[in-house]
PDB file of C-alpha atoms in Angstrom:
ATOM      1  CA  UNK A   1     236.525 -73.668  -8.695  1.00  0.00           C
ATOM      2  CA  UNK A   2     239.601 -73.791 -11.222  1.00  0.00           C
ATOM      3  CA  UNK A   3     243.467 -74.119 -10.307  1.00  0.00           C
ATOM      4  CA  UNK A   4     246.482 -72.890 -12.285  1.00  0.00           C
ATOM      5  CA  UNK A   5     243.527 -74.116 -15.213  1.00  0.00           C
ATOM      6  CA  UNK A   6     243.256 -72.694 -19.191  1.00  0.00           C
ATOM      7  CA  UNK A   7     240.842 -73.287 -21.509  1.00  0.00           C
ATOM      8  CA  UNK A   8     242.162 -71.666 -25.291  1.00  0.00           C
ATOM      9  CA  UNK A   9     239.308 -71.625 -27.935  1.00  0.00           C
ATOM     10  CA  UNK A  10     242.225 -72.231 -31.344  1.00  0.00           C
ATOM     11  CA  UNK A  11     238.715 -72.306 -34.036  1.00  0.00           C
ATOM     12  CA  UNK A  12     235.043 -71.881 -33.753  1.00  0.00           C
ATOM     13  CA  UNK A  13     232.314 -73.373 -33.356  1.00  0.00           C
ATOM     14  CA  UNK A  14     233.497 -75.130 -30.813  1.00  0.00           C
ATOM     15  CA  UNK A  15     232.334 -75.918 -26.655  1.00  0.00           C
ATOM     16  CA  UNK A  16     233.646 -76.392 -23.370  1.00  0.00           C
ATOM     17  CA  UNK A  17     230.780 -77.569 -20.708  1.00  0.00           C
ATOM     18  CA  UNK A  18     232.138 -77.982 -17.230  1.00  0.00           C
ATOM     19  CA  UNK A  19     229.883 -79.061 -14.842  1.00  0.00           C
ATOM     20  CA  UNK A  20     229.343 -78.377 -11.030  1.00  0.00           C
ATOM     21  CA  UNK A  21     231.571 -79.723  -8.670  1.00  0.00           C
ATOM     22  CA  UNK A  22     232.657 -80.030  -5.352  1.00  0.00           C
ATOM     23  CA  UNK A  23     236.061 -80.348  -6.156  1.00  0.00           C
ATOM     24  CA  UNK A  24     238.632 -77.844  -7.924  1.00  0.00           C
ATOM     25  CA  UNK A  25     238.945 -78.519 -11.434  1.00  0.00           C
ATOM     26  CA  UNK A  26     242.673 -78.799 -12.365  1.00  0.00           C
ATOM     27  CA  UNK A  27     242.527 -78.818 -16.362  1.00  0.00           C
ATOM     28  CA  UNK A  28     244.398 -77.448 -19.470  1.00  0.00           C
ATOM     29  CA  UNK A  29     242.044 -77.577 -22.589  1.00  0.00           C
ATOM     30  CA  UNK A  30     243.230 -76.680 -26.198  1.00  0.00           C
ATOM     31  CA  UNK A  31     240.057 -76.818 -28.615  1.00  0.00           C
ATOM     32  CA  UNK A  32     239.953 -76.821 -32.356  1.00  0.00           C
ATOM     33  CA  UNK A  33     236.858 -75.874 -34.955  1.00  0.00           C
ATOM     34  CA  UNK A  34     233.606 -77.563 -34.081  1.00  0.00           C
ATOM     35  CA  UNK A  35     234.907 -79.989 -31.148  1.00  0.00           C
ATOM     36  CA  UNK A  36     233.322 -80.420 -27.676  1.00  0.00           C
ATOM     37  CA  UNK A  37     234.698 -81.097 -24.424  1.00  0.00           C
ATOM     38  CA  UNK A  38     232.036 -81.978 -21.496  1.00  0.00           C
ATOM     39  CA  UNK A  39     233.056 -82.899 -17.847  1.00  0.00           C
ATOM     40  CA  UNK A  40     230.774 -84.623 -15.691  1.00  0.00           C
ATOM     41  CA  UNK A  41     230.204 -83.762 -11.951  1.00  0.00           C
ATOM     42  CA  UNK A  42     232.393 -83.862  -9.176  1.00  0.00           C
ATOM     43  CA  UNK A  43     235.941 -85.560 -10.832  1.00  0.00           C
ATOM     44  CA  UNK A  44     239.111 -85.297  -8.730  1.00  0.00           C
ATOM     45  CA  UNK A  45     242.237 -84.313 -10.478  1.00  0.00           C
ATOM     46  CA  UNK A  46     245.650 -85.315  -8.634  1.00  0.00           C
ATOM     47  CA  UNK A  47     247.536 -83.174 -10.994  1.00  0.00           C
ATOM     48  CA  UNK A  48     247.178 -80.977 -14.556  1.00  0.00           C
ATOM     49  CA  UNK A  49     244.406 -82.406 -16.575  1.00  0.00           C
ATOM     50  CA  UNK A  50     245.709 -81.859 -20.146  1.00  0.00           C
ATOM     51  CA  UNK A  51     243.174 -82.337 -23.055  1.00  0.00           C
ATOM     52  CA  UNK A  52     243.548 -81.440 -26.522  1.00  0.00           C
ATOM     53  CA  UNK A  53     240.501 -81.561 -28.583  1.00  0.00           C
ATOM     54  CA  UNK A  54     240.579 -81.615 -32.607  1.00  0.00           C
ATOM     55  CA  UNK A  55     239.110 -82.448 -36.010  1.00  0.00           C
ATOM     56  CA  UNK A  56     235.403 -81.720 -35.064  1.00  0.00           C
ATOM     57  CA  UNK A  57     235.300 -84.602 -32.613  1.00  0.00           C
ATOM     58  CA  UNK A  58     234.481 -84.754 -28.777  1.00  0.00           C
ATOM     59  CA  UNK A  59     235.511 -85.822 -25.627  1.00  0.00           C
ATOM     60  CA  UNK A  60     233.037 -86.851 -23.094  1.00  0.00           C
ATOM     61  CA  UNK A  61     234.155 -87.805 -19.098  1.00  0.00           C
ATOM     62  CA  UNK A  62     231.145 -88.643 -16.894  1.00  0.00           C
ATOM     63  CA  UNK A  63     230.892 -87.639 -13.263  1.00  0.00           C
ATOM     64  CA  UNK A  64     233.495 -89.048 -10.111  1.00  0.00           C
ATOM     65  CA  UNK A  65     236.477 -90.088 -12.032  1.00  0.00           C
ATOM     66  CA  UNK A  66     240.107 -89.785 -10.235  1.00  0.00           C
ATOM     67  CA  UNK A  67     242.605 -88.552 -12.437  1.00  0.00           C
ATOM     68  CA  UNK A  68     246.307 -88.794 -11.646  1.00  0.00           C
ATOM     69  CA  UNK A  69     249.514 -86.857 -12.651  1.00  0.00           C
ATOM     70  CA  UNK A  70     250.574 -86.441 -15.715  1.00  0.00           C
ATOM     71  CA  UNK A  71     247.711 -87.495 -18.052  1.00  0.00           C
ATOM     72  CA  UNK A  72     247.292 -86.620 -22.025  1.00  0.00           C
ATOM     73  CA  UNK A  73     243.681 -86.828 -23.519  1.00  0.00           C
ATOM     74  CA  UNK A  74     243.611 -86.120 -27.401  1.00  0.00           C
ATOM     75  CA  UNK A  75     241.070 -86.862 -30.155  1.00  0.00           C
ATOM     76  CA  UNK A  76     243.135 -86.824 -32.754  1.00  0.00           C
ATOM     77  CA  UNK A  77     246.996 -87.738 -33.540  1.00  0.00           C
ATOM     78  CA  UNK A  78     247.975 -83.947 -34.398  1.00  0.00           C
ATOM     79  CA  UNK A  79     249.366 -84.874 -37.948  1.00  0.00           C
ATOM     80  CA  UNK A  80     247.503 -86.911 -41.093  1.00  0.00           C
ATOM     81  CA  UNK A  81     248.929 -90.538 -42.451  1.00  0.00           C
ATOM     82  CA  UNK A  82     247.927 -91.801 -45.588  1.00  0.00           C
ATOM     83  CA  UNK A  83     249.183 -95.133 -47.151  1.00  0.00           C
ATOM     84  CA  UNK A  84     250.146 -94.950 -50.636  1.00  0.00           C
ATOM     85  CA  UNK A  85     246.689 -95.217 -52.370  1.00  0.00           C
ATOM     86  CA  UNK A  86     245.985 -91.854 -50.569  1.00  0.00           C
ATOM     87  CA  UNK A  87     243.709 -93.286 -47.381  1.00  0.00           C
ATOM     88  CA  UNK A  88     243.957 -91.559 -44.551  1.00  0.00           C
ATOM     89  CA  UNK A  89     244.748 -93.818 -42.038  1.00  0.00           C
ATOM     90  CA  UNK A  90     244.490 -91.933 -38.595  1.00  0.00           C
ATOM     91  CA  UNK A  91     241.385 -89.644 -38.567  1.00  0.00           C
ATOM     92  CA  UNK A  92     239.973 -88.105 -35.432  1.00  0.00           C
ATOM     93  CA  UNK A  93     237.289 -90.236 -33.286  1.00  0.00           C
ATOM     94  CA  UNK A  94     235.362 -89.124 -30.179  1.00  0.00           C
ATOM     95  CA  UNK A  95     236.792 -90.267 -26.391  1.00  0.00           C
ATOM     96  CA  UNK A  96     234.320 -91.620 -23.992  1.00  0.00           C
ATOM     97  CA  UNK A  97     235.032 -92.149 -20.380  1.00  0.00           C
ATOM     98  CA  UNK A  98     231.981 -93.074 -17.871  1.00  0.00           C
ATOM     99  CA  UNK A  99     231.623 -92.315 -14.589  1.00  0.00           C
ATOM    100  CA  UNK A 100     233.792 -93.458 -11.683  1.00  0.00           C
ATOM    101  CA  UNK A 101     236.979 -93.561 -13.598  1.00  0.00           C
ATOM    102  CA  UNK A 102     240.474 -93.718 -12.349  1.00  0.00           C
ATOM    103  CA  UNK A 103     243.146 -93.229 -14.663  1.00  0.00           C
ATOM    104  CA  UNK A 104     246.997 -93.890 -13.679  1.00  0.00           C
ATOM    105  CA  UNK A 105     249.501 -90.956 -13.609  1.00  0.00           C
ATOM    106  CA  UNK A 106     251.285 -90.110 -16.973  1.00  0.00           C
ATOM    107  CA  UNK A 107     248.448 -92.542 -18.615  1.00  0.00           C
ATOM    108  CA  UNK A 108     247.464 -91.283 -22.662  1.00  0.00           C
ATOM    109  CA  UNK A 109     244.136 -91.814 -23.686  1.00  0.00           C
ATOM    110  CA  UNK A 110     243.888 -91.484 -27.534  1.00  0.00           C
ATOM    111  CA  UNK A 111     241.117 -91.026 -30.361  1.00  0.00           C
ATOM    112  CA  UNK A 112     238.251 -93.545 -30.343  1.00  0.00           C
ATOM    113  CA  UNK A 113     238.960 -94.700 -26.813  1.00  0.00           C
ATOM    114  CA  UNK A 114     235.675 -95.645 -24.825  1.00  0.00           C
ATOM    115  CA  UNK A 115     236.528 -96.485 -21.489  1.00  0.00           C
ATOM    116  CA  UNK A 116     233.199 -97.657 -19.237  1.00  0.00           C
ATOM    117  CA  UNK A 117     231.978 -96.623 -15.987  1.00  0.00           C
ATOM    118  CA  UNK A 118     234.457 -98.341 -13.067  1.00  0.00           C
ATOM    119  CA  UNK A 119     237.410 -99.223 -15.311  1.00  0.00           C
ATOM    120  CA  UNK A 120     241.121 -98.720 -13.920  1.00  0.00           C
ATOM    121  CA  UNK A 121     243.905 -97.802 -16.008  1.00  0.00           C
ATOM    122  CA  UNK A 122     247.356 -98.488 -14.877  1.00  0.00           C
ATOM    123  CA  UNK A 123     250.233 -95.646 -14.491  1.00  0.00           C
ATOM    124  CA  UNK A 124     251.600 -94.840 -18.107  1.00  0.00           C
ATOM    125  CA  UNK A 125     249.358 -97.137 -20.032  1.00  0.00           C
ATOM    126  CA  UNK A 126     248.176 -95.946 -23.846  1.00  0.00           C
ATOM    127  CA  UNK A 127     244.443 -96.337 -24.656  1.00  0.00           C
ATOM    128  CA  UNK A 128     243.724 -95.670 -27.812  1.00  0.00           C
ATOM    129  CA  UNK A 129     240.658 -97.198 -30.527  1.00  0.00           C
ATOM    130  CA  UNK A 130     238.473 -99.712 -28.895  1.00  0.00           C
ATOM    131  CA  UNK A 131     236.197-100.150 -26.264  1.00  0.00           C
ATOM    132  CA  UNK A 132     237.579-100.996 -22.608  1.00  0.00           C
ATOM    133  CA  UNK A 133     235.092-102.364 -20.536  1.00  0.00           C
ATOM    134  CA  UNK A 134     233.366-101.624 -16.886  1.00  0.00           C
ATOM    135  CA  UNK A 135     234.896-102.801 -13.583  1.00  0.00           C
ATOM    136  CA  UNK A 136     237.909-104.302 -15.546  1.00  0.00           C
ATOM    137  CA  UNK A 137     241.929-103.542 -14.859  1.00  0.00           C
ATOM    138  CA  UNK A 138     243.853-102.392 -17.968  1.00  0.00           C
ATOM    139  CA  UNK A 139     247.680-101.746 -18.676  1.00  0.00           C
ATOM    140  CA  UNK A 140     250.561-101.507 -20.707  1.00  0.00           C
ATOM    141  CA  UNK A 141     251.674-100.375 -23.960  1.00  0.00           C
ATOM    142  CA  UNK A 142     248.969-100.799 -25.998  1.00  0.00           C
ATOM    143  CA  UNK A 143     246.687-101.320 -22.498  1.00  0.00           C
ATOM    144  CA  UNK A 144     245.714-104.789 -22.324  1.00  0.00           C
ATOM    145  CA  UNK A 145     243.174-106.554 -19.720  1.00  0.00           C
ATOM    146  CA  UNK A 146     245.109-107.375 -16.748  1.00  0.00           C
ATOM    147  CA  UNK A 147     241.505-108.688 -14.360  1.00  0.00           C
ATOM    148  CA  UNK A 148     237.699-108.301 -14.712  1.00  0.00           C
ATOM    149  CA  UNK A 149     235.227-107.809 -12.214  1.00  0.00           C
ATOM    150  CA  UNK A 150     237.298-105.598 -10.074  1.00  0.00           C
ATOM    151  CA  UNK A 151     236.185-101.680  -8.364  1.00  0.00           C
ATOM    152  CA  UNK A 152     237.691 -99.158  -6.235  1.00  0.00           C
ATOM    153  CA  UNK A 153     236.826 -96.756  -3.643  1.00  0.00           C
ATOM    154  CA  UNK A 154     237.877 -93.124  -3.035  1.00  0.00           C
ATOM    155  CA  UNK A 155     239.622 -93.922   0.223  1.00  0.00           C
ATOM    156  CA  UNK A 156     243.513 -92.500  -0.289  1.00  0.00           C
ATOM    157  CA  UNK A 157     245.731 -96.181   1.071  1.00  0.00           C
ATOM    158  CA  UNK A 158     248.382 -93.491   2.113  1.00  0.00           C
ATOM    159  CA  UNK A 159     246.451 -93.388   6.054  1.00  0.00           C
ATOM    160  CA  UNK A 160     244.296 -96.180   6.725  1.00  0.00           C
ATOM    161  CA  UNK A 161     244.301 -98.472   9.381  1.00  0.00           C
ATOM    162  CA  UNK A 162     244.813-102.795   8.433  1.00  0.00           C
ATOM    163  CA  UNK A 163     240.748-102.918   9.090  1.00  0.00           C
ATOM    164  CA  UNK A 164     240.427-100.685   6.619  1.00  0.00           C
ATOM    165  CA  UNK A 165     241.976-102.541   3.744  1.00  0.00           C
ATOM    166  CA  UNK A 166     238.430-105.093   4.428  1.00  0.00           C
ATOM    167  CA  UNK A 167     236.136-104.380   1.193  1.00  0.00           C
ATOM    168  CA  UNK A 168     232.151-104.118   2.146  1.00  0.00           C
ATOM    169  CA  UNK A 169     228.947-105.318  -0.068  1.00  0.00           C
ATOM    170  CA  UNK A 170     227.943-101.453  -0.061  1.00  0.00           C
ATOM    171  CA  UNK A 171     230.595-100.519  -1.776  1.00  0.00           C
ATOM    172  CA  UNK A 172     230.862-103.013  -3.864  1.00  0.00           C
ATOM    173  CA  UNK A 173     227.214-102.680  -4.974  1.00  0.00           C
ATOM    174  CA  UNK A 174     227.943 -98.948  -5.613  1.00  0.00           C
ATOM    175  CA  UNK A 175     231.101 -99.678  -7.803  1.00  0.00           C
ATOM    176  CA  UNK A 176     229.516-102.501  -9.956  1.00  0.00           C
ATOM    177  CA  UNK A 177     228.774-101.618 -13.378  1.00  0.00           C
ATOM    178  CA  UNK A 178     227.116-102.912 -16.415  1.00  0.00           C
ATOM    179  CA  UNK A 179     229.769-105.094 -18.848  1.00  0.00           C
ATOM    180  CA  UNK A 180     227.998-104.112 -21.842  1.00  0.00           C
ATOM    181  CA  UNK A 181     229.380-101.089 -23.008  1.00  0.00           C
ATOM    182  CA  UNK A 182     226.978-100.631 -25.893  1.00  0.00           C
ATOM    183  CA  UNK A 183     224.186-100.699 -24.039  1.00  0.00           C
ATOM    184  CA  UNK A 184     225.239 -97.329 -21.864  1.00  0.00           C
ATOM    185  CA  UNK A 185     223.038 -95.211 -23.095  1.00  0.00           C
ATOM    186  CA  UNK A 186     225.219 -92.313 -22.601  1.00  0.00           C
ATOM    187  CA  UNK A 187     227.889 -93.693 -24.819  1.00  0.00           C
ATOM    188  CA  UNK A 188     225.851 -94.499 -27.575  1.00  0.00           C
ATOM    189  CA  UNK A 189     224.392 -90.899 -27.669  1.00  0.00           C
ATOM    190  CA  UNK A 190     227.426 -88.959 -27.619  1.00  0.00           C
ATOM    191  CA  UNK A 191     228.140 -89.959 -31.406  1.00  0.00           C
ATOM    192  CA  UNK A 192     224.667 -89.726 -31.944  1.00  0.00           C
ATOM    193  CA  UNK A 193     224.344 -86.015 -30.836  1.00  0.00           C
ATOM    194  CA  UNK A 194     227.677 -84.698 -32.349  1.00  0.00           C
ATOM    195  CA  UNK A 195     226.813 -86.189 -35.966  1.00  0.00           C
ATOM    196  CA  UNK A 196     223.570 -84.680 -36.476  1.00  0.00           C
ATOM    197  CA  UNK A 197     223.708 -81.195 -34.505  1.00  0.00           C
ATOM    198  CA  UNK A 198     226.569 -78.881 -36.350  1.00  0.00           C
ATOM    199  CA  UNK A 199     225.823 -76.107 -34.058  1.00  0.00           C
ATOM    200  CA  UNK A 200     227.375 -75.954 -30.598  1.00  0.00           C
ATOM    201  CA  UNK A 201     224.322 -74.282 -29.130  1.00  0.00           C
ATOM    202  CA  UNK A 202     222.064 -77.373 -29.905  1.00  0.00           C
ATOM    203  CA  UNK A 203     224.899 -79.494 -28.720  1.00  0.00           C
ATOM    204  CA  UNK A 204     224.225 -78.443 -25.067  1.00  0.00           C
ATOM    205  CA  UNK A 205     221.158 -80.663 -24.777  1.00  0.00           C
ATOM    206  CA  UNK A 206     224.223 -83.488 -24.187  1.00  0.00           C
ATOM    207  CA  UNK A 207     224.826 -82.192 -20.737  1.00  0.00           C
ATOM    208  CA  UNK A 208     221.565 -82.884 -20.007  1.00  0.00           C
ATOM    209  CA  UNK A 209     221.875 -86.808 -20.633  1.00  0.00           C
ATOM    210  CA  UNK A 210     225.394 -86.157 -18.706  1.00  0.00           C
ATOM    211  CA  UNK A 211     223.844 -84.945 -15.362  1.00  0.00           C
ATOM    212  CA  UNK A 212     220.938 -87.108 -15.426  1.00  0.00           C
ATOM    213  CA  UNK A 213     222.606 -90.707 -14.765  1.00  0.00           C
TER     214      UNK A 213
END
């Protein structure tokens, strides 16, 4: 199910895979020539979802994220920057995020982010270029490691009773995830996949890793 959602193809060769969900996607997606967008299963979006997807690169979100108001995801600055030998500086780079997610309102997450499975980003932080690790706090402008080992669960605090604020070992089993970004297997393939298949038809067999963790 979509809400007040758009999706506007701006090139070709490009493609948008949404997957099932119990919950009512709440999303504005602009993509460019040969980029890819794929959302993972069941995600739950507080407010507009806005993505902007560019210079042939992708954006990957696994499945039972929480995403708050206000949030910007982009693969690529909008605009080139050379230094005066004529490098570019700023090119595009894929955007990971893993599963079980929850990103702060009015939080940006910029090219080459990889954020792991049971991170938390604070309210108006700026991700951008490195890898931010499972079950690990981050904030601030650049987002910097505030506490490891930490989790959440889905529970809204805006109802619950003082004997609910008690954690419990099933959660936190649920919650915990591997520290070792590189070896998530899903992360490592996205780059994989996108470098070597040009044609957005071959680039559905991603989904397929996507659904199957």
């Amino acid at each position: 199910p979509f809400v007040n959602s758009t999706i506007s193809f701006k090139g070709n060769n490009s493609l948008v895979y949404l997957s099932k969900s119990n919950r009512e996607y709440l999303i504005k997606i602009t993509i460019y020539n040969d980029s890819n967008v794929y959302i993972g299963r069941n995600n739950f979006f507080g407010g507009l979802l806005r993505i902007i997807a560019s210079e042939g690169k992708s954006l990957c979100i696994g499945s039972g994220c929480l995403f708050s108001y206000g949030i910007l995801i982009r693969t690529s600055d909008g605009h080139k920057i050379f230094d005066f030998d004529g490098k570019r500086l700023n090119s595009g780079q894929n955007v990971v995020i893993g599963d079980h997610v929850w990103i702060g309102q009015d939080a940006i997450i910029l090219k080459g982010a990889k954020i792991g499975s049971g991170a938390i980003v604070a309210t108006k932080s700026v991700l951008s270029n490195k890898a931010y690790y499972s079950n690990t706090l981050y904030g601030g402008v650049p987002a910097r490691k505030i506490k490891e080992h930490v989790y959440f669960t889905y529970g809204s605090t805006n109802k619950i009773s003082d004997q609910e604020y008690q954690t419990d070992e099933e959660s936190k089993s649920r919650f915990m995830y591997s520290q070792d970004l590189g070896k998530n297997s899903a992360f490592k393939a996205v780059d994989k996949i996108f470098h070597h298949n040009s044609l957005a038809d071959k680039r559905l067999e991603f989904p397929k890793l996507l659904n199957a963790k």
